[in-house]
Coordinates of C-alpha atoms in Angstrom, one line a residue:
M1 CA -30.9 -12.3 18.8
H2 CA -32.9 -8.7 18.4
G3 CA -36.5 -8.4 19.4
A4 CA -39.8 -9.7 21.1
D5 CA -41.1 -13.0 20.4
T6 CA -41.5 -13.8 17.0
G7 CA -42.8 -17.4 17.0
G8 CA -39.3 -18.9 15.0
P9 CA -37.3 -20.8 16.6
E10 CA -35.1 -20.3 20.4
V11 CA -32.3 -18.8 19.7
S12 CA -29.7 -18.3 22.9
P13 CA -28.4 -15.8 24.2
A14 CA -24.7 -16.3 22.5
C15 CA -26.1 -16.2 19.4
T16 CA -26.9 -12.4 20.1
I17 CA -23.3 -11.7 21.2
A18 CA -21.5 -14.1 17.8
I19 CA -24.0 -12.4 15.1
D20 CA -23.2 -9.2 16.5
D21 CA -19.6 -10.0 15.6
L22 CA -19.2 -10.4 12.3
P23 CA -18.2 -8.1 10.2
D24 CA -20.7 -8.6 7.7
G25 CA -24.1 -7.7 7.8
L26 CA -26.8 -10.6 8.0
I27 CA -30.2 -10.9 8.4
V28 CA -32.3 -13.7 9.5
A29 CA -35.6 -13.9 8.8
D30 CA -38.2 -17.5 8.7
G31 CA -39.6 -19.2 5.4
F32 CA -42.8 -16.5 5.2
G33 CA -40.3 -13.7 5.2
R34 CA -40.7 -12.5 8.5
V35 CA -37.3 -10.4 9.7
L36 CA -36.1 -12.6 13.4
A37 CA -32.5 -10.9 13.6
V38 CA -30.8 -8.1 12.3
N39 CA -27.3 -7.8 13.1
R40 CA -25.2 -4.6 14.3
A41 CA -23.6 -4.4 10.9
A42 CA -26.7 -5.1 9.3
A43 CA -28.1 -1.8 10.8
R44 CA -25.4 0.1 10.0
L45 CA -25.2 -0.9 6.2
T46 CA -29.1 -0.3 6.1
G47 CA -29.7 2.3 8.3
V48 CA -32.3 0.3 9.7
S49 CA -32.2 -0.6 13.1
P50 CA -33.0 -3.7 14.5
E51 CA -36.2 -2.8 16.7
R52 CA -37.3 -1.5 13.5
A53 CA -37.1 -4.6 11.4
V54 CA -37.7 -7.5 13.5
G55 CA -41.1 -9.2 13.5
G56 CA -41.8 -6.8 10.9
D57 CA -42.1 -8.4 6.9
M58 CA -38.2 -8.8 4.4
D59 CA -40.3 -6.8 1.9
E60 CA -41.7 -3.8 3.7
V61 CA -38.1 -3.4 5.7
F62 CA -35.6 -4.5 3.5
P63 CA -37.4 -3.7 -0.2
F64 CA -33.9 -4.8 -2.2
R65 CA -34.2 -4.2 -5.9
D66 CA -32.0 -5.0 -8.6
H67 CA -30.8 -2.7 -11.6
D68 CA -34.0 -3.4 -13.3
G69 CA -36.4 -2.7 -10.1
R70 CA -37.4 -6.0 -9.6
E71 CA -38.2 -7.2 -5.9
W72 CA -35.8 -9.4 -4.5
W73 CA -37.5 -11.6 -1.9
K74 CA -40.6 -12.0 -4.4
G75 CA -37.8 -13.1 -6.2
L76 CA -36.6 -15.3 -4.2
D77 CA -39.2 -17.2 -3.9
P78 CA -38.6 -19.4 -0.9
H79 CA -40.9 -21.5 -1.4
G80 CA -40.4 -22.1 -4.7
G81 CA -38.5 -24.3 -7.4
L82 CA -36.3 -27.3 -6.6
R83 CA -36.4 -28.6 -2.6
T84 CA -33.2 -29.3 -3.1
R85 CA -31.6 -25.3 -4.1
S86 CA -29.5 -24.5 -0.4
R87 CA -28.2 -20.9 -1.6
V88 CA -28.7 -18.5 -3.4
P89 CA -25.7 -16.6 -5.1
E90 CA -24.4 -13.0 -4.3
R91 CA -25.7 -9.9 -6.3
P92 CA -25.8 -5.9 -6.4
L93 CA -29.3 -4.8 -5.0
H94 CA -30.5 -1.3 -3.4
L95 CA -32.8 0.2 -1.4
P96 CA -34.9 2.9 -1.9
A97 CA -32.7 5.1 -0.1
G98 CA -29.3 4.2 -2.3
Q99 CA -27.8 2.0 -0.6
E100 CA -25.8 -0.4 -3.2
L101 CA -24.9 -3.4 -1.0
H102 CA -24.2 -6.7 -2.2
V103 CA -26.3 -9.7 -1.2
A104 CA -26.3 -13.0 -0.6
A105 CA -28.7 -15.9 0.9
R106 CA -28.9 -19.0 2.5
L107 CA -32.4 -21.1 2.6
V108 CA -32.4 -23.1 6.3
R109 CA -34.7 -26.3 5.6
E110 CA -35.6 -29.2 8.0
P111 CA -34.6 -31.3 6.9
A112 CA -32.5 -30.2 5.6
R113 CA -32.1 -32.7 2.2
G114 CA -35.2 -31.9 0.5
G115 CA -37.2 -29.8 3.3
D116 CA -39.8 -26.9 3.8
V117 CA -37.7 -23.9 4.3
V118 CA -38.1 -22.8 7.6
R119 CA -35.4 -19.6 8.0
V120 CA -33.5 -17.1 5.5
A121 CA -29.7 -16.2 6.3
I122 CA -28.6 -12.9 4.4
T123 CA -25.7 -11.8 4.3
L124 CA -25.2 -8.3 2.9
R125 CA -21.8 -6.3 2.0
D126 CA -20.9 -2.6 1.4
G127 CA -21.5 -2.4 -2.3
G128 CA -19.0 1.0 -2.5
A129 CA -16.3 -1.0 -0.6
R130 CA -16.5 -3.1 -3.0
A131 CA -16.7 -0.7 -6.2
R132 CA -13.3 1.0 -5.3
L133 CA -11.8 -2.2 -4.9
E134 CA -12.8 -2.9 -8.5
R135 CA -11.7 0.6 -9.1
S136 CA -8.7 -0.6 -7.6
R137 CA -7.4 -3.3 -9.5
A138 CA -8.8 -1.7 -12.6
D139 CA -6.0 1.5 -11.6
L140 CA -3.4 -1.2 -11.1
V141 CA -4.0 -3.4 -14.8
S142 CA -3.7 0.6 -16.2
T143 CA -0.7 1.6 -14.6
V144 CA 0.7 -1.2 -15.2
A145 CA -0.2 -2.0 -18.9
H146 CA 0.8 1.5 -19.8
E147 CA 3.7 1.8 -17.8
L148 CA 5.8 -1.5 -18.8
R149 CA 4.2 -0.9 -22.3
S150 CA 6.7 1.9 -23.3
P151 CA 10.2 0.5 -21.8
L152 CA 9.3 -2.8 -22.7
T153 CA 8.1 -1.4 -26.6
S154 CA 11.8 0.3 -25.8
V155 CA 13.7 -3.1 -25.2
K156 CA 12.6 -5.0 -27.8
G157 CA 13.2 -2.3 -30.9
F158 CA 16.5 -1.6 -29.7
T159 CA 17.4 -5.6 -29.8
A160 CA 15.3 -6.5 -33.2
T161 CA 17.5 -3.7 -34.4
L162 CA 21.3 -4.7 -33.0
L163 CA 20.2 -8.2 -33.8
A164 CA 19.3 -7.5 -37.6
K165 CA 21.9 -4.8 -38.3
W166 CA 24.8 -5.0 -35.9
T167 CA 27.3 -4.7 -38.3
R168 CA 26.6 -1.3 -39.6
F169 CA 26.7 0.4 -36.3
T170 CA 29.3 2.1 -34.6
D171 CA 30.4 0.9 -30.5
E172 CA 29.6 4.3 -30.2
Q173 CA 25.9 3.8 -31.1
K174 CA 25.4 0.3 -29.6
R175 CA 26.9 1.4 -26.6
V176 CA 23.9 4.1 -26.2
M177 CA 21.6 1.6 -27.8
L178 CA 22.3 -1.2 -25.2
E179 CA 22.4 1.5 -22.1
T180 CA 19.1 2.4 -23.5
V181 CA 17.3 -1.2 -23.0
N182 CA 19.0 -1.7 -19.3
N183 CA 18.0 1.7 -18.0
D184 CA 14.2 0.3 -19.3
A185 CA 14.9 -3.3 -18.1
D186 CA 15.9 -1.5 -14.5
R187 CA 12.3 0.9 -15.2
V188 CA 10.6 -3.1 -15.7
T189 CA 12.3 -4.4 -12.5
R190 CA 11.2 -1.2 -10.3
L191 CA 8.4 -1.5 -11.1
I192 CA 7.7 -5.1 -10.0
T193 CA 9.4 -4.5 -6.9
E194 CA 6.9 -1.6 -6.2
L195 CA 4.1 -4.2 -7.0
L196 CA 4.9 -6.7 -4.9
D197 CA 5.5 -4.3 -1.9
V198 CA 1.8 -3.0 -3.1
S199 CA 0.4 -6.8 -2.7
R200 CA 2.8 -7.2 1.2
I201 CA 1.2 -4.2 2.7
E202 CA -2.4 -5.1 1.4
S203 CA -2.0 -9.1 2.7
G204 CA 0.0 -7.6 5.4
R205 CA 2.5 -10.3 4.4
L206 CA 5.5 -7.9 5.2
E207 CA 8.7 -8.9 7.3
L208 CA 10.7 -6.7 9.0
H209 CA 14.5 -7.8 9.5
R210 CA 15.2 -5.8 12.4
H211 CA 19.0 -4.4 13.1
V212 CA 21.2 -1.1 14.5
V213 CA 19.9 1.1 11.9
D214 CA 22.5 4.4 11.8
V215 CA 19.7 6.6 10.6
P216 CA 21.9 9.6 9.6
A217 CA 24.5 7.4 7.8
R218 CA 21.8 5.6 5.8
V219 CA 21.1 9.5 4.6
R220 CA 24.1 10.2 3.8
R221 CA 24.2 7.5 1.8
I222 CA 21.2 8.3 0.3
I223 CA 23.0 12.0 -0.7
A224 CA 25.9 10.7 -2.1
G225 CA 24.0 8.3 -4.6
R226 CA 21.4 11.5 -5.9
V227 CA 24.9 13.5 -6.3
A228 CA 26.3 10.9 -8.0
A229 CA 23.5 10.8 -10.4
G230 CA 23.9 14.2 -11.3
E231 CA 22.6 16.0 -8.8
P232 CA 24.4 19.2 -7.4
D233 CA 25.6 19.0 -3.9
D234 CA 24.2 22.3 -2.6
R235 CA 21.0 20.4 -3.1
F236 CA 20.4 18.8 0.1
R237 CA 21.2 19.6 3.8
L238 CA 21.4 17.2 6.2
L239 CA 20.1 18.0 10.3
A240 CA 20.5 15.6 12.4
G241 CA 20.5 16.0 16.7
A242 CA 23.1 14.8 19.3
D243 CA 21.6 11.7 21.2
L244 CA 19.7 9.9 18.7
P245 CA 18.3 6.7 20.5
E246 CA 19.9 3.1 19.0
M247 CA 17.8 2.6 16.7
W248 CA 16.4 -1.2 15.7
L249 CA 14.8 -1.5 11.8
D250 CA 15.2 -2.6 8.6
Q251 CA 18.0 -1.4 6.7
D252 CA 16.8 -2.3 3.2
K253 CA 13.0 -0.6 4.3
I254 CA 14.3 2.5 6.1
D255 CA 16.5 3.1 3.0
Q256 CA 13.7 2.7 0.5
I257 CA 11.4 5.3 2.5
L258 CA 14.2 7.6 2.7
G259 CA 14.8 6.8 -0.7
N260 CA 11.5 7.3 -2.1
L261 CA 11.3 10.9 -0.2
V262 CA 14.4 11.8 -0.8
E263 CA 13.3 11.1 -4.7
N264 CA 9.9 12.6 -4.5
A265 CA 10.7 16.0 -2.8
V266 CA 14.1 16.4 -6.3
R267 CA 11.0 15.6 -8.2
H268 CA 8.1 17.2 -7.3
G269 CA 9.5 20.6 -5.4
R270 CA 12.9 23.1 -5.7
G271 CA 15.5 24.6 -4.0
T272 CA 17.3 22.5 -0.8
V273 CA 16.1 19.5 0.1
T274 CA 16.5 18.7 4.3
I275 CA 16.5 16.1 5.5
E276 CA 15.9 16.7 9.8
I277 CA 16.5 13.9 12.2
E278 CA 15.3 14.6 15.4
S279 CA 15.3 12.2 18.7
V280 CA 11.5 12.1 20.0
G281 CA 9.8 9.8 23.4
W282 CA 9.7 7.1 22.1
G283 CA 11.8 6.9 19.0
L284 CA 12.9 8.8 15.7
A285 CA 11.1 11.2 13.3
V286 CA 12.4 12.0 10.3
S287 CA 11.5 15.0 8.1
V288 CA 12.2 15.5 3.7
R289 CA 11.5 18.9 3.0
D290 CA 11.3 21.5 0.3
E291 CA 11.1 24.7 -1.0
G292 CA 8.7 24.2 -4.2
E293 CA 4.8 25.1 -4.4
G294 CA 4.3 22.2 -1.6
I295 CA 0.8 20.6 -0.5
A296 CA -2.7 21.4 -0.8
P297 CA -3.8 20.9 2.4
E298 CA -7.0 19.7 1.3
L299 CA -5.2 17.5 -0.5
A300 CA -3.1 16.2 2.4
P301 CA -5.6 12.9 2.5
R302 CA -4.8 11.6 -1.1
V303 CA -1.4 11.7 -1.0
F304 CA -0.4 8.4 0.4
R305 CA -3.3 6.4 -1.8
Q306 CA -2.7 4.4 -4.6
F307 CA -1.6 5.9 -7.8
W308 CA -1.6 10.1 -6.2
R309 CA 0.2 12.5 -8.6
G310 CA -1.2 15.2 -8.0
N311 CA -0.2 17.7 -10.5
S312 CA 2.6 16.0 -11.9
R313 CA 1.8 13.0 -14.1
R314 CA 4.0 14.6 -17.1
R315 CA 6.6 13.6 -14.5
G316 CA 6.4 9.8 -14.7
G317 CA 6.1 7.1 -11.5
T318 CA 3.4 5.0 -11.0
G319 CA 1.7 7.1 -8.2
L320 CA 3.2 3.9 -5.9
G321 CA 6.2 5.3 -3.9
L322 CA 4.3 6.9 -1.1
F323 CA 1.4 4.5 -0.2
I324 CA 4.6 2.0 -0.4
V325 CA 6.0 4.4 2.2
K326 CA 3.7 4.1 4.3
G327 CA 3.1 0.6 4.4
L328 CA 7.2 0.4 5.2
V329 CA 6.7 3.1 8.3
E330 CA 3.4 1.9 9.9
A331 CA 4.9 -1.9 9.5
H332 CA 7.7 -0.2 11.5
G333 CA 4.7 0.5 13.8
G334 CA 5.1 4.3 13.4
T335 CA 3.1 7.0 11.3
I336 CA 3.6 9.2 8.9
A337 CA 2.0 12.4 7.9
V338 CA 2.8 15.5 5.2
Q339 CA 2.1 19.4 5.8
R340 CA 3.8 22.7 4.4
A341 CA 7.8 23.3 5.2
P342 CA 8.5 26.6 7.0
E343 CA 10.1 27.2 3.6
G344 CA 6.8 27.4 1.3
G345 CA 7.1 23.4 0.1
A346 CA 6.2 20.2 1.2
E347 CA 7.7 18.2 4.7
F348 CA 6.9 14.8 4.8
R349 CA 7.1 13.7 8.4
F350 CA 7.5 10.2 9.8
T351 CA 8.7 8.9 13.6
V352 CA 9.3 5.4 14.4
P353 CA 9.7 3.4 17.6
T354 CA 13.1 2.2 18.7
G355 CA 11.6 -1.1 18.1
A356 CA 13.5 -4.3 19.1
P357 CA 16.4 -6.7 18.0
D358 CA 15.1 -9.4 15.6
F359 CA 16.4 -13.1 16.8
A360 CA 14.5 -14.8 14.4

């Protein structure tokens, strides 16, 4: 812990290292509110250095207030209330400088059952980060509800109509309605798959199964699928360098990366979509570029965030595709970036290392 003799309990040097290694902010005060210790995370969150804080009074050094302006430490009243009280639930508080923090506390008593409060351990978490996480979850719920409503309404409507009036429709009308139901079911399946991918990426549970992958062959397969779906053959150009290294990759996930990038270029770009594959010193680099309007430099950092769709919201999509692409590339140990293409459109370039066989 930091600071000179405060009259508080002795603390070993090992504890000095331990509290500074904690990811959350930690403030330790005695039962009367005199600050005994402040770790580095708490100093960063509050802007108050340990040298300034240790030895001072809590209500002066850390004047936490709730949203109604009430003083948190005075309301805590360590010596009041039930003598069995040991925990104070986390709640959002703010400092005069404007920082919003989520603060919780533990009352340390001696003896532990019913004794006097000798120390108060206070934990701090960044309220802004929590708010961003909550907004992200709210956005996820909103996106899922919006994206599911349309296809499920269509599926329900057409199936109910067919069941009620089957004999009134011609075979051609039935086929059109069933094709619509099938397409909408595929749309729901894609959304669920994207949500599962997001969950695995965020939780670090994404598994790779590496095999030798012929990346140019995978690109040709994706192009063939786009052409079969109605895109003109001359919309795509593949440039593959000579002497490409042997790549041990997860084929399904590389297909997903390439498919999403090509889909993004077709949907949001114009002109020819060029896929260039070349060897780099430690692996392989793949660039996917179009000849559309491109992405403004100031927007580039946002492209790989969840739900980012730029000005193309009207063109559909969940805004999760590029977030997933980044997660899959990084799971392979690679990197991805976006820049302006030579032809004026957007260029997404990712690099992946050669990797190693998966013998699991």
